[in-house]
Coordinates of C-alpha atoms in Angstrom, one line a residue:
M1351 CA 28.3 41.0 -15.2
I1352 CA 26.4 41.7 -12.0
S1353 CA 25.1 45.0 -10.7
L1354 CA 24.8 45.6 -6.9
V1355 CA 22.3 48.3 -6.0
F1356 CA 21.9 50.2 -2.7
F1357 CA 19.5 53.1 -2.2
G1358 CA 21.7 55.0 0.2
D1359 CA 25.2 55.8 1.5
L1360 CA 27.6 52.8 1.6
K1361 CA 28.4 53.4 5.2
Y1362 CA 24.9 52.0 5.9
C1363 CA 25.7 48.9 3.9
P1364 CA 28.5 47.2 5.8
Y1365 CA 27.4 43.8 4.5
L1366 CA 28.3 44.8 0.9
Y1367 CA 31.6 43.0 1.3
R1368 CA 29.9 39.7 1.8
Y1369 CA 28.9 39.8 -1.8
T1370 CA 31.9 41.5 -3.4
E1371 CA 34.2 39.1 -1.6
R1372 CA 32.4 36.1 -3.3
L1373 CA 32.2 37.9 -6.6
D1374 CA 36.0 38.6 -6.5
K1375 CA 36.7 35.0 -5.5
N1376 CA 34.6 33.7 -8.4
K1377 CA 36.2 36.3 -10.8
M1378 CA 32.8 37.7 -11.7
K1379 CA 32.8 41.2 -13.1
Y1380 CA 30.5 43.6 -11.2
E1381 CA 29.6 47.2 -10.6
V1382 CA 28.3 48.8 -7.4
L1383 CA 25.6 51.5 -7.8
F1384 CA 24.7 53.6 -4.8
W1385 CA 23.5 57.0 -3.6
N1386 CA 26.0 59.4 -2.1
R1387 CA 23.2 60.9 -0.1
G1388 CA 25.3 62.4 2.6
G1389 CA 27.6 64.2 0.1
F1390 CA 30.7 62.4 1.3
K1391 CA 34.1 62.7 -0.4
L1392 CA 34.7 59.3 -1.8
T1393 CA 37.7 57.4 -3.0
L1394 CA 36.6 54.0 -4.4
P1395 CA 37.5 51.5 -7.1
E1396 CA 36.6 52.3 -10.6
N1397 CA 33.6 49.8 -10.7
Y1398 CA 31.9 51.8 -7.9
Y1399 CA 29.4 54.5 -9.3
W1400 CA 27.4 56.9 -7.2
Y1401 CA 24.6 59.4 -7.6
D1402 CA 25.8 62.7 -6.2
S1403 CA 22.8 64.4 -4.7
V1404 CA 22.6 65.4 -1.1
S1405 CA 19.3 64.5 0.6
S1406 CA 19.0 65.2 4.3
E1407 CA 17.0 62.9 6.6
S1408 CA 15.2 66.0 8.0
L1409 CA 13.6 66.7 4.6
S1410 CA 9.8 66.4 4.2
R1411 CA 8.4 63.1 3.0
T1412 CA 7.4 64.7 -0.3
R1413 CA 10.9 66.0 -0.9
K1414 CA 12.4 62.6 0.0
I1415 CA 10.2 60.8 -2.5
F1416 CA 11.2 63.3 -5.2
D1417 CA 14.9 62.7 -4.4
F1418 CA 14.4 58.9 -4.4
I1419 CA 12.8 59.2 -7.8
G1420 CA 15.9 61.1 -9.0
F1421 CA 18.1 58.3 -7.8
R1422 CA 15.9 55.7 -9.4
K1423 CA 16.1 57.4 -12.8
W1424 CA 19.9 57.4 -12.4
V1425 CA 20.0 53.7 -11.5
M1426 CA 17.7 52.8 -14.4
K1427 CA 20.0 54.6 -16.9
K1428 CA 23.1 52.8 -15.4
L1429 CA 21.4 49.5 -15.7
K1430 CA 20.4 50.2 -19.3
D1431 CA 24.0 51.1 -20.2
S1432 CA 25.6 48.2 -18.4
N1433 CA 22.9 45.6 -19.2
P1434 CA 23.9 43.2 -16.4
E1435 CA 23.1 39.5 -16.5
G1436 CA 22.1 39.7 -12.8
I1437 CA 21.4 42.1 -10.0
I1438 CA 21.9 42.1 -6.2
L1439 CA 19.5 44.3 -4.3
L1440 CA 21.1 45.4 -1.0
S1441 CA 18.0 46.5 0.8
T1442 CA 14.2 46.2 0.7
L1443 CA 13.8 49.8 -0.8
S1444 CA 16.4 48.9 -3.5
G1445 CA 14.0 46.2 -4.7
M1446 CA 10.8 48.2 -4.3
F1447 CA 12.0 51.2 -6.3
L1448 CA 13.1 48.9 -9.1
A1449 CA 10.1 46.5 -9.0
D1450 CA 9.0 47.2 -12.6
E1451 CA 12.5 46.7 -14.0
L1452 CA 13.0 43.5 -12.0
R1453 CA 10.2 41.8 -13.9
K1454 CA 12.6 41.0 -16.7
Y1455 CA 15.2 39.8 -14.2
K1456 CA 13.0 37.0 -12.8
N1457 CA 15.3 34.4 -11.1
R1458 CA 18.3 36.5 -11.9
Y1459 CA 18.5 38.7 -8.8
I1460 CA 19.2 38.4 -5.1
F1461 CA 16.8 40.3 -2.8
D1462 CA 18.5 41.1 0.6
I1463 CA 16.2 42.3 3.4
R1464 CA 17.9 43.8 6.4
D1465 CA 15.1 45.7 8.1
H1466 CA 11.4 46.1 8.7
S1467 CA 10.2 48.9 6.5
Y1468 CA 6.7 49.6 5.2
E1469 CA 5.2 46.2 5.5
H1470 CA 2.1 47.6 7.2
I1471 CA 1.0 49.0 3.8
G1472 CA -1.1 46.5 1.8
F1473 CA 0.1 47.3 -1.7
Y1474 CA 3.7 47.4 -0.5
R1475 CA 3.4 43.9 0.9
L1476 CA 2.0 42.7 -2.4
I1477 CA 4.9 44.1 -4.4
E1478 CA 7.4 42.8 -1.9
K1479 CA 5.9 39.3 -2.0
R1480 CA 6.2 39.2 -5.8
L1481 CA 9.9 40.4 -5.5
I1482 CA 10.6 37.6 -3.0
N1483 CA 8.9 34.9 -5.1
D1484 CA 10.7 36.0 -8.3
S1485 CA 14.2 36.2 -6.8
Y1486 CA 16.9 33.6 -7.2
F1487 CA 16.9 33.7 -3.4
T1488 CA 15.9 36.2 -0.8
A1489 CA 18.1 36.7 2.2
I1490 CA 17.0 38.0 5.6
S1491 CA 19.3 39.1 8.5
S1492 CA 17.0 37.8 11.2
K1493 CA 14.7 34.8 11.5
G1494 CA 12.4 37.2 13.4
F1495 CA 11.5 38.9 10.0
R1496 CA 9.3 35.9 9.3
A1497 CA 6.8 37.6 11.6
F1498 CA 6.0 40.3 9.0
L1499 CA 7.2 38.7 5.7
P1500 CA 5.3 36.2 3.5
E1501 CA 6.0 32.5 4.0
H1502 CA 9.0 31.6 2.0
D1503 CA 12.2 29.5 2.1
Y1504 CA 14.5 32.4 3.2
I1505 CA 18.3 32.3 3.4
I1506 CA 19.7 33.6 6.7
A1507 CA 22.3 36.3 6.2
H1508 CA 23.8 36.9 9.6
N1509 CA 25.3 40.4 10.4
L1510 CA 28.6 39.1 11.6
N1511 CA 32.1 39.5 10.3
R1512 CA 33.7 36.1 9.9
H1513 CA 37.1 37.7 9.9
E1514 CA 36.6 38.6 13.5
V1515 CA 35.9 35.0 14.6
K1516 CA 38.8 33.7 16.7
K1517 CA 39.5 30.4 18.4
N1518 CA 40.2 29.8 22.1
V1519 CA 38.2 32.8 23.4
H1520 CA 37.1 32.6 27.0
L1521 CA 35.0 34.6 29.4
K1522 CA 37.1 36.0 32.2
K1523 CA 35.0 38.0 34.7
E1524 CA 36.7 41.1 36.1
G1525 CA 36.3 42.8 39.4
L1526 CA 34.2 45.8 40.2
P1527 CA 33.0 48.1 38.7
I1528 CA 31.3 45.9 36.1
R1529 CA 31.7 47.7 32.7
L1530 CA 28.4 47.9 30.8
V1531 CA 29.6 48.7 27.3
W1532 CA 27.8 50.1 24.2
N1533 CA 29.7 50.2 20.9
G1534 CA 28.4 51.7 17.7
T1535 CA 26.2 54.7 16.8
I1536 CA 24.9 56.3 19.9
R1537 CA 21.2 56.7 19.7
F1538 CA 17.9 55.6 21.5
F1539 CA 18.4 58.2 24.2
D1540 CA 14.8 58.1 25.5
F1541 CA 15.2 54.3 26.0
Q1542 CA 18.8 54.2 27.2
K1543 CA 18.3 56.9 29.9
K1544 CA 16.0 54.5 31.8
Y1545 CA 19.0 52.2 32.2
I1546 CA 21.3 55.1 33.0
D1547 CA 18.8 56.2 35.7
S1548 CA 18.6 52.7 37.2
L1549 CA 22.4 52.5 37.5
K1550 CA 23.0 56.2 38.4
N1551 CA 26.1 56.5 40.6
D1552 CA 26.0 52.9 41.6
S1553 CA 29.7 52.0 42.4
R1554 CA 29.2 48.5 41.1
F1555 CA 28.8 49.6 37.5
L1556 CA 30.5 51.8 35.0
M1557 CA 28.5 52.6 31.8
V1558 CA 30.8 53.1 28.8
Y1559 CA 29.6 54.4 25.4
H1560 CA 32.1 53.9 22.5
G1561 CA 31.1 55.8 19.4
T1562 CA 29.2 58.9 18.4
G1563 CA 25.9 60.0 16.9
T1564 CA 23.4 62.8 16.6
E1565 CA 22.1 62.1 20.1
I1566 CA 25.4 62.1 22.0
E1567 CA 25.2 65.7 23.2
Q1568 CA 21.8 64.9 24.6
Y1569 CA 23.3 62.0 26.6
K1570 CA 26.2 64.1 27.8
K1571 CA 23.9 67.0 28.9
Y1572 CA 21.6 64.6 30.7
C1573 CA 24.4 63.0 32.6
N1574 CA 25.9 66.4 33.5
D1575 CA 22.6 68.0 34.5
N1576 CA 21.8 65.0 36.7
K1577 CA 25.3 64.7 38.2
I1578 CA 25.7 61.2 36.9
T1579 CA 29.4 60.2 37.4
N1580 CA 29.5 56.6 36.3
V1581 CA 28.9 57.1 32.6
I1582 CA 31.7 57.9 30.2
F1583 CA 31.9 58.6 26.5
T1584 CA 35.0 57.7 24.5
G1585 CA 34.1 59.2 21.1
V1586 CA 34.6 58.1 17.6
Y1587 CA 36.5 54.9 16.9
D1588 CA 37.6 53.0 13.8
N1589 CA 36.1 49.5 13.4
S1590 CA 39.6 48.0 13.5
E1591 CA 39.7 49.2 17.2
K1592 CA 36.5 47.5 18.2
S1593 CA 38.0 44.3 19.6
Q1594 CA 40.3 46.3 21.9
L1595 CA 37.5 48.6 23.0
I1596 CA 35.1 45.9 24.0
K1597 CA 37.8 43.6 25.4
G1598 CA 37.3 45.1 28.9
A1599 CA 33.5 44.9 28.8
G1600 CA 31.9 42.9 31.6
I1601 CA 28.5 43.1 29.8
L1602 CA 27.5 44.4 26.4
N1603 CA 24.7 46.9 26.4
N1604 CA 22.5 45.6 23.6
C1605 CA 19.3 47.4 24.6
Y1606 CA 17.3 49.7 22.3
G1607 CA 13.8 50.8 22.0
G1608 CA 11.7 54.0 22.0
K1609 CA 11.5 55.7 18.6
G1610 CA 12.0 53.0 16.0
G1611 CA 11.7 50.3 18.7
D1612 CA 8.7 48.7 17.0
S1613 CA 10.5 48.4 13.6
L1614 CA 13.5 46.9 15.4
R1615 CA 11.7 44.4 17.5
W1616 CA 12.4 41.6 15.0
A1617 CA 16.0 42.5 14.3
V1618 CA 19.3 41.0 15.5
S1619 CA 22.0 43.6 16.1
N1620 CA 25.6 43.4 15.3
R1621 CA 26.3 43.6 19.0
Y1622 CA 24.6 40.2 19.4
Y1623 CA 27.4 38.6 17.3
D1624 CA 30.1 40.6 19.1
G1625 CA 28.9 38.9 22.3
L1626 CA 29.2 35.5 20.7
I1627 CA 32.6 36.1 19.1
Y1628 CA 34.3 37.7 22.1
H1629 CA 32.4 35.7 24.7
I1630 CA 30.9 38.7 26.5
P1631 CA 27.5 38.4 28.3
Q1632 CA 24.9 40.8 26.9
L1633 CA 22.0 42.8 28.3
V1634 CA 18.9 43.0 26.2
E1635 CA 15.5 44.5 26.7
P1636 CA 12.7 42.0 27.6
E1637 CA 10.6 42.5 24.5
G1638 CA 11.4 41.3 20.9
Y1639 CA 13.1 38.6 19.0
K1640 CA 16.6 39.5 20.2
S1641 CA 15.5 38.8 23.8
Q1642 CA 14.1 35.4 22.8
I1643 CA 17.3 34.1 21.1
T1644 CA 19.6 35.6 23.7
Q1645 CA 17.9 33.8 26.5
E1646 CA 17.4 30.6 24.6
A1647 CA 21.0 30.4 23.7
G1648 CA 22.1 31.3 27.3
V1649 CA 24.4 34.1 26.2
G1650 CA 22.8 37.0 28.0
V1651 CA 20.0 38.3 30.2
A1652 CA 16.8 40.3 29.4
L1653 CA 15.9 42.9 32.1
A1654 CA 13.7 45.9 32.2
A1655 CA 15.0 49.1 33.8
D1656 CA 12.9 48.9 36.9
Q1657 CA 13.7 49.6 40.6
L1658 CA 15.4 46.2 41.0
F1659 CA 17.3 46.3 37.8
A1660 CA 20.8 47.1 39.3
D1661 CA 20.5 44.3 41.8
K1662 CA 19.3 41.8 39.2
L1663 CA 22.0 42.7 36.8
Y1664 CA 24.7 42.5 39.5
S1665 CA 23.4 39.1 40.6
Y1666 CA 23.3 37.8 37.0
Y1667 CA 26.9 38.7 36.3
M1668 CA 28.3 37.5 39.6
N1669 CA 26.6 34.1 39.2
I1670 CA 27.7 33.4 35.6
D1671 CA 29.5 30.1 35.3
E1672 CA 32.4 30.9 33.0
Y1673 CA 32.7 27.4 31.5
G1674 CA 29.0 27.1 30.9
F1675 CA 28.9 30.5 29.3
D1676 CA 31.8 29.7 27.0
T1677 CA 30.1 26.5 26.0
A1678 CA 26.8 28.4 25.2
C1679 CA 28.7 31.0 23.1
E1680 CA 30.5 28.3 21.1
A1681 CA 27.3 26.3 20.5
E1682 CA 25.4 29.4 19.3
L1683 CA 28.3 30.7 17.2
N1684 CA 28.7 27.3 15.5
K1685 CA 25.0 27.3 14.6
V1686 CA 25.4 30.8 13.1
L1687 CA 28.4 29.8 11.1
C1688 CA 26.7 26.7 9.7
E1689 CA 23.8 29.0 8.5
D1690 CA 26.4 31.5 7.2
D1691 CA 28.0 28.7 5.2
I1692 CA 24.7 28.1 3.4
Y1693 CA 24.4 31.8 2.7
I1694 CA 27.9 31.9 1.1
S1695 CA 27.2 28.8 -0.9
R1696 CA 24.0 30.3 -2.3
I1697 CA 25.9 33.4 -3.4
D1698 CA 28.3 31.2 -5.2
D1699 CA 25.4 29.2 -6.8
F1700 CA 23.9 32.5 -8.0
V1701 CA 27.2 33.5 -9.6
R1702 CA 27.4 30.2 -11.5
H1703 CA 23.7 30.6 -12.5
I1704 CA 24.4 34.1 -13.9
E1705 CA 27.6 32.8 -15.7
G1706 CA 25.4 30.1 -17.3
K1707 CA 22.9 32.7 -18.4
G1708 CA 25.6 34.9 -19.9
N1709 CA 27.2 32.0 -21.8
N1710 CA 23.8 30.9 -23.2
E1711 CA 23.2 34.4 -24.5
K1712 CA 26.6 34.5 -26.2
K1713 CA 25.8 31.2 -28.0

């Protein structure tokens, strides 16, 4: 049996299915342990267990640590009761808070790193390094993470949904206005408003924001106060609607920065993969790893929100060669899928490894 552990609400762990899908296929028994931190009403399979204790993001650091300790105690008890042969840690913090327990699971756990966290702290890096070296394998969602992680033979776990990948997709440029589309949680207001200002009431562009978030009212107020008429908000959407919502996009808005920008500079967003899958050019900010791979692959453009931004973006879009762009998307997507095949095969290897451990113990 394998325990999957996530220190947070499952809505922040969309990649969980990448593991459960393989466990189901291999007929491996498992349990999912997580923290219902937001106090959501949940209806889940009987092998999903959660710690019911609301903990707001606005709480003080001291209170947050206290709450995390409470969740850790709960997880430790669950692990003691279930006594799994293997563990899958679905975030850096999931591993860090269980570091002592994992000593007895050497080579029997997967460590999945999806974000930059507290690697600027010396003792944190030391513990993280030990967790990485003792894992069966450590997965990272961006090759850019190598900039702050210890040298290691990492497995790349791309943030794409393979079920969305389709054949015979082609770029078809539409007329004006060019729709610059954001899909997902609406945040990074201080950074995004620079782009909004640069395209303010420019008839060549329409900025569309699909989704919602804590900052959406700030966006709306800013646009209303500044009489910006070429920005629209469509509200909440179900992920099953995503393909239709971005189908009419001329360019994907894949820019973020400001608060949290430094911690995200090495990340690759889900929107990057949306661009590859649906063959939509993407706009990224000039700094960071995402900018590097987008331009190297030829699937987008990196521009700062300066005085010439609107003209540069218009010129980029109008001069895209559709055939060349499609070829670039296919080449990059094939590269991603090959790396994803390795990731899947390593999960399957881990399952067989744990099955072997369990059979040996039974003997």
